[in-house]
Coordinates of C-alpha atoms in Angstrom, one line a residue:
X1 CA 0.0 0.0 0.0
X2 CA 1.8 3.3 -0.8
X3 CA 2.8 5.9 2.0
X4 CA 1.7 9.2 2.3
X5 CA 2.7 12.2 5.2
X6 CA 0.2 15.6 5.2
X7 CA 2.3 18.4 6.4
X8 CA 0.0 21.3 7.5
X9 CA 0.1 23.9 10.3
X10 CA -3.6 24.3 10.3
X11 CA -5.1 21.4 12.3
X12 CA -8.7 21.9 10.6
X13 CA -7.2 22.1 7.4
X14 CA -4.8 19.0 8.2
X15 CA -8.3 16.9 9.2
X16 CA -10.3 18.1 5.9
X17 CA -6.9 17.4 3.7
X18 CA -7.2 13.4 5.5
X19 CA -11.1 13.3 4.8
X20 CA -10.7 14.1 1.3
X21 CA -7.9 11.6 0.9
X22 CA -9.5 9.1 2.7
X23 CA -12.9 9.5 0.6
X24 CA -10.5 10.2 -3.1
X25 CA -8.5 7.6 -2.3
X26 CA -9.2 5.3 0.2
X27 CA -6.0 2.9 -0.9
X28 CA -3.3 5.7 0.1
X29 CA -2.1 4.6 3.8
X30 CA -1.7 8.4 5.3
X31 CA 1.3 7.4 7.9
X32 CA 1.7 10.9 9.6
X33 CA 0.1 14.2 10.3
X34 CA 2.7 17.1 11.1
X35 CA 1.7 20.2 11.9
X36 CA 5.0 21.7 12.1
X37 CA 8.3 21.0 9.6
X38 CA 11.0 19.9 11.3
X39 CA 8.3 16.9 12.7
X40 CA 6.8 16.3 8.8
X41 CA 10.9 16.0 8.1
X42 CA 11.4 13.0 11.1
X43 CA 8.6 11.7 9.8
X44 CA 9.6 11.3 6.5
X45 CA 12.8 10.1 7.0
X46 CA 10.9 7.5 10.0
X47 CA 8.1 6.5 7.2
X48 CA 9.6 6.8 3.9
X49 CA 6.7 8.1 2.4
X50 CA 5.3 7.5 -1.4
X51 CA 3.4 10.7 -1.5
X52 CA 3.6 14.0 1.0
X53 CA 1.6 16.7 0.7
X54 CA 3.1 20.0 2.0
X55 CA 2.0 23.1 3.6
X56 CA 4.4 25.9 2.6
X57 CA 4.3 28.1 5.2
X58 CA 5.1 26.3 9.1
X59 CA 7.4 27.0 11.9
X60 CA 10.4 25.2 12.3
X61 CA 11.5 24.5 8.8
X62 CA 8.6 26.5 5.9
X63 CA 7.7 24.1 3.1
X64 CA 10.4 24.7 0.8
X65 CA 13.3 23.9 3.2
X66 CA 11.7 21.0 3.7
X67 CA 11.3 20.1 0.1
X68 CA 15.2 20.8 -0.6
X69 CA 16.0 17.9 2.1
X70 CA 13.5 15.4 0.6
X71 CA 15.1 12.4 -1.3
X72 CA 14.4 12.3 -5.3
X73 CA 12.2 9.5 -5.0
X74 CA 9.2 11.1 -2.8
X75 CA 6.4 12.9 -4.9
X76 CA 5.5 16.3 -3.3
X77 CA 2.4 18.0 -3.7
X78 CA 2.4 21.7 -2.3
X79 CA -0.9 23.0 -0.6
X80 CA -1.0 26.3 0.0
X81 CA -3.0 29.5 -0.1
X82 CA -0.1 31.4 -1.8
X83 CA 0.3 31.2 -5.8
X84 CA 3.7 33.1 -5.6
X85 CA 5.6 29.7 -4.6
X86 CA 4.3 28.0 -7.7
X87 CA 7.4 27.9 -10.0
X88 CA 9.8 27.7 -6.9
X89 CA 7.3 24.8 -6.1
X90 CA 7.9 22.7 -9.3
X91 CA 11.9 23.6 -9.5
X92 CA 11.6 21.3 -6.8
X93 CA 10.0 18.9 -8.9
X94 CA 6.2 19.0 -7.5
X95 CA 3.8 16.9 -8.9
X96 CA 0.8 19.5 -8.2
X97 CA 0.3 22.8 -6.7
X98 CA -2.8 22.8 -4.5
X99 CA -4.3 26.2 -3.9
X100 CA -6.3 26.8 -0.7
X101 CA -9.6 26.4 -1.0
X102 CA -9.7 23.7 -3.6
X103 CA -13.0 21.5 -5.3
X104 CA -13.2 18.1 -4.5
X105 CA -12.8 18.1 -8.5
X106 CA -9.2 19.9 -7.9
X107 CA -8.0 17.3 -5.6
X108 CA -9.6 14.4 -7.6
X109 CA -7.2 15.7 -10.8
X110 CA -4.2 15.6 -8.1
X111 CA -4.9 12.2 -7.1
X112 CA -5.3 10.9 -10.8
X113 CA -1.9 12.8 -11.6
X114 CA -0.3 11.3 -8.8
X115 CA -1.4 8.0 -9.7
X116 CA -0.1 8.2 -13.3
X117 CA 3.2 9.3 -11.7
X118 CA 3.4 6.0 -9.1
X119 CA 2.1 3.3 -11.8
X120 CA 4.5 1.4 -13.5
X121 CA 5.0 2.4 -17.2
X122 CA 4.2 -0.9 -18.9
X123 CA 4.7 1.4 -22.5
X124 CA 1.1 0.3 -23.4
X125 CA -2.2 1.5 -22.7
X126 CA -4.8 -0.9 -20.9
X127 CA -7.8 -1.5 -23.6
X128 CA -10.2 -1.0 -21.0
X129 CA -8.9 2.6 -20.0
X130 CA -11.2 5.0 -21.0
X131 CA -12.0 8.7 -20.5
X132 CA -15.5 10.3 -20.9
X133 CA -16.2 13.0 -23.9
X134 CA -19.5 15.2 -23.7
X135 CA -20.7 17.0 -27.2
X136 CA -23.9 19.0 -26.5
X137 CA -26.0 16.5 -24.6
X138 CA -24.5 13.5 -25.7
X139 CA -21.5 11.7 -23.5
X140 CA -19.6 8.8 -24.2
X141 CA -16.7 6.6 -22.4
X142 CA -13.9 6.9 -24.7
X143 CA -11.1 4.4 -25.3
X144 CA -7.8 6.1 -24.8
X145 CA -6.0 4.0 -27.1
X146 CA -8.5 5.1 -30.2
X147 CA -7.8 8.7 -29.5
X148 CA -5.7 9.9 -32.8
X149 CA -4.3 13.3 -31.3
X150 CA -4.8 15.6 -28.8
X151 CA -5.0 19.4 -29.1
X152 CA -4.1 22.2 -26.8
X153 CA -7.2 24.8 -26.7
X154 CA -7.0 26.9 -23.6
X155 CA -8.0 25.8 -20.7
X156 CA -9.4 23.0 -22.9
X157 CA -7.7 20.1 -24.7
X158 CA -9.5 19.2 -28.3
X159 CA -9.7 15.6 -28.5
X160 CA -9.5 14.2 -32.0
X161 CA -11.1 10.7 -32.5
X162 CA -11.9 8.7 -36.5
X163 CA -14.7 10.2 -36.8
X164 CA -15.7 13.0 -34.5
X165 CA -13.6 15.7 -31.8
X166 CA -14.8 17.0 -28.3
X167 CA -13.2 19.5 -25.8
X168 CA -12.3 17.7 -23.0
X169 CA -12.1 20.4 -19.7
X170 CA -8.1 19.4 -18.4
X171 CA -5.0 21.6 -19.4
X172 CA -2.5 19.9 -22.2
X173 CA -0.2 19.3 -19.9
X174 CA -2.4 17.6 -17.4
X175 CA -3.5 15.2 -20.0
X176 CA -0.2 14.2 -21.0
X177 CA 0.2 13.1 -17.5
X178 CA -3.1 11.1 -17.7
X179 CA -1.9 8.9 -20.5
X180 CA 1.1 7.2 -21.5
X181 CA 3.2 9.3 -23.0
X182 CA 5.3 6.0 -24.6
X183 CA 1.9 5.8 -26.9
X184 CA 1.1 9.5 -26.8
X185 CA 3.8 11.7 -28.3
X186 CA 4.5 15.1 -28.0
X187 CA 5.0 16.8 -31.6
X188 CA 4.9 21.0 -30.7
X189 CA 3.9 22.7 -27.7
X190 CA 0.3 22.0 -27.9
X191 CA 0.2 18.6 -30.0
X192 CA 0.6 15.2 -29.0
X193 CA -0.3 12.4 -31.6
X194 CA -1.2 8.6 -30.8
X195 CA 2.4 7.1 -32.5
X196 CA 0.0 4.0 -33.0
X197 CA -2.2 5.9 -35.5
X198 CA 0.4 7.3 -37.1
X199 CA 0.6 7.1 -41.1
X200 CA 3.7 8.5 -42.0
X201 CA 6.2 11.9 -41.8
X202 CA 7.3 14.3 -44.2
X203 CA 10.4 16.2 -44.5
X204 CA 9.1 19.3 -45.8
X205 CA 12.3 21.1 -45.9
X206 CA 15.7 21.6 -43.4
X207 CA 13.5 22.8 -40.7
X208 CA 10.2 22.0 -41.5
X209 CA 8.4 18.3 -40.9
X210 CA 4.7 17.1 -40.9
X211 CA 2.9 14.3 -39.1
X212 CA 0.3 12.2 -41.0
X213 CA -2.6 10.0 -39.1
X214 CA -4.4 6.9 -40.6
X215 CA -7.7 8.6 -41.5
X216 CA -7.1 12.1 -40.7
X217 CA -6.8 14.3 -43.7
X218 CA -5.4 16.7 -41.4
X219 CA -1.4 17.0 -41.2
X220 CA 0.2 18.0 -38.2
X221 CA 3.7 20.2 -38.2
X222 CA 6.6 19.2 -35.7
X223 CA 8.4 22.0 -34.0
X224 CA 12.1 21.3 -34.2
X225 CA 12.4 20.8 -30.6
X226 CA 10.9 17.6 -31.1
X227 CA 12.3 16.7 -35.1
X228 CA 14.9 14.4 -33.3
X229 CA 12.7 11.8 -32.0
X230 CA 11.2 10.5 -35.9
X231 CA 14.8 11.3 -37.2
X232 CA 16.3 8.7 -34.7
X233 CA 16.8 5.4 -37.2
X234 CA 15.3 3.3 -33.9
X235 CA 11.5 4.7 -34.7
X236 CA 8.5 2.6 -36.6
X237 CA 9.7 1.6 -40.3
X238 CA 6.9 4.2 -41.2
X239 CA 8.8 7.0 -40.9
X240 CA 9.2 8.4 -44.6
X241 CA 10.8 11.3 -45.8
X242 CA 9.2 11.3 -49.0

């Protein structure tokens, strides 16, 4: 059963952070509840927690001392009623950034991203994994592994299936954390493709290459930050440069 320490100065706070949990995700064992840093740091090192969630601001040692001393392996998730530690927050290579007060929908995409981050990468997607897609008043469960791309749109991601697309309510990035990313590549800052979909690629010119999907009329262009990855000899035979 994995390990998890809640860190927060806030007793109330602390007891509604172990309610949620327990009712989001009844498998996590919570081990410890510090209300003060240098006791959340004993009882890391006494525990060796999977997960610990982190106030940032508590006597003794404040959130982000505490985060410099953790080893590599744990997966921090910062809750806090400040937005200025954000980016300080994920140099320290934070899975999430809770913001005080936050939906039992907020802490639900935590715990799915948290998930995705302790599951073994099998490089495969389960055929039964599914996420649901709403357009107008019709909703469906679909199959992850028949999704051909994904589009950033906002707050919104556009999800592009054979025959029809839906906006899906999740940030790009947050999606990309859902899925595998072995079967969902990244091709420019706001496109990822299904590699098991794809077609072919075309070399338009020194800089420029496009992405072609089975049944999508549609090409997609590759930034050259990510050019490398279908020049690499090691990818699909289906590579062309023609």
């Amino acid at each position: 059963m994995l390990k998890a320490v809640i860190a927060e100065d806030e007793v109330n706070l602390l007891r509604f952070l172990r309610r949620k949990l327990e009712k989001h995700w009844p498998q996590l064992n919570i081990v410890a509840e510090c209300t003060d840093g240098q006791a959340a740091f004993n009882a890391i090192e006494r525990h060796q927690p999977d997960v610990v969630f982190l106030d940032i601001q508590m006597n003794e040692l404040t959130g982000i001392e505490l985060a410099a001393k953790l080893p590599k392996k744990t997966h921090l998730v910062f809750v806090t009623a400040y937005d200025s530690y954000a980016l300080k927050a994920f140099e320290f290579g934070a899975i999430d950034y809770l913001l005080k007060p936050f939906s039992d929908a907020r802490l639900l995409q935590c715990v799915t991203k948290l998930k995705n981050h302790l599951s073994p990468k099998t490089g495969q997607t389960k055929q039964n994994e599914t996420i649901k897609l709403t357009i107008g008043t019709k909703s469906w469960l679909q199959p992850i592994e028949e999704i051909k791309a994904v589009c950033a749109q906002g707050r919104y991601v556009e999800i592009i299936c054979e025959n029809r697309s839906a906006l899906l309510r999740m940030p790009f990035k947050d999606f990309l954390d859902f899925v595998d990313q072995q079967l969902f590549w990244q091709v420019n800052r706001g496109i990822a493709i299904n590699i098991r979909h794809l077609d072919y690629v075309k070399t338009v010119d020194a800089k420029h290459m496009q992405i072609f999907l089975n049944d999508l009329s549609r090409p997609f262009t590759i930034s050259r930050r990510f050019q490398s990855r279908f020049k690499n000899p090691l990818v699909p035979s289906f590579i062309s440069s023609t």
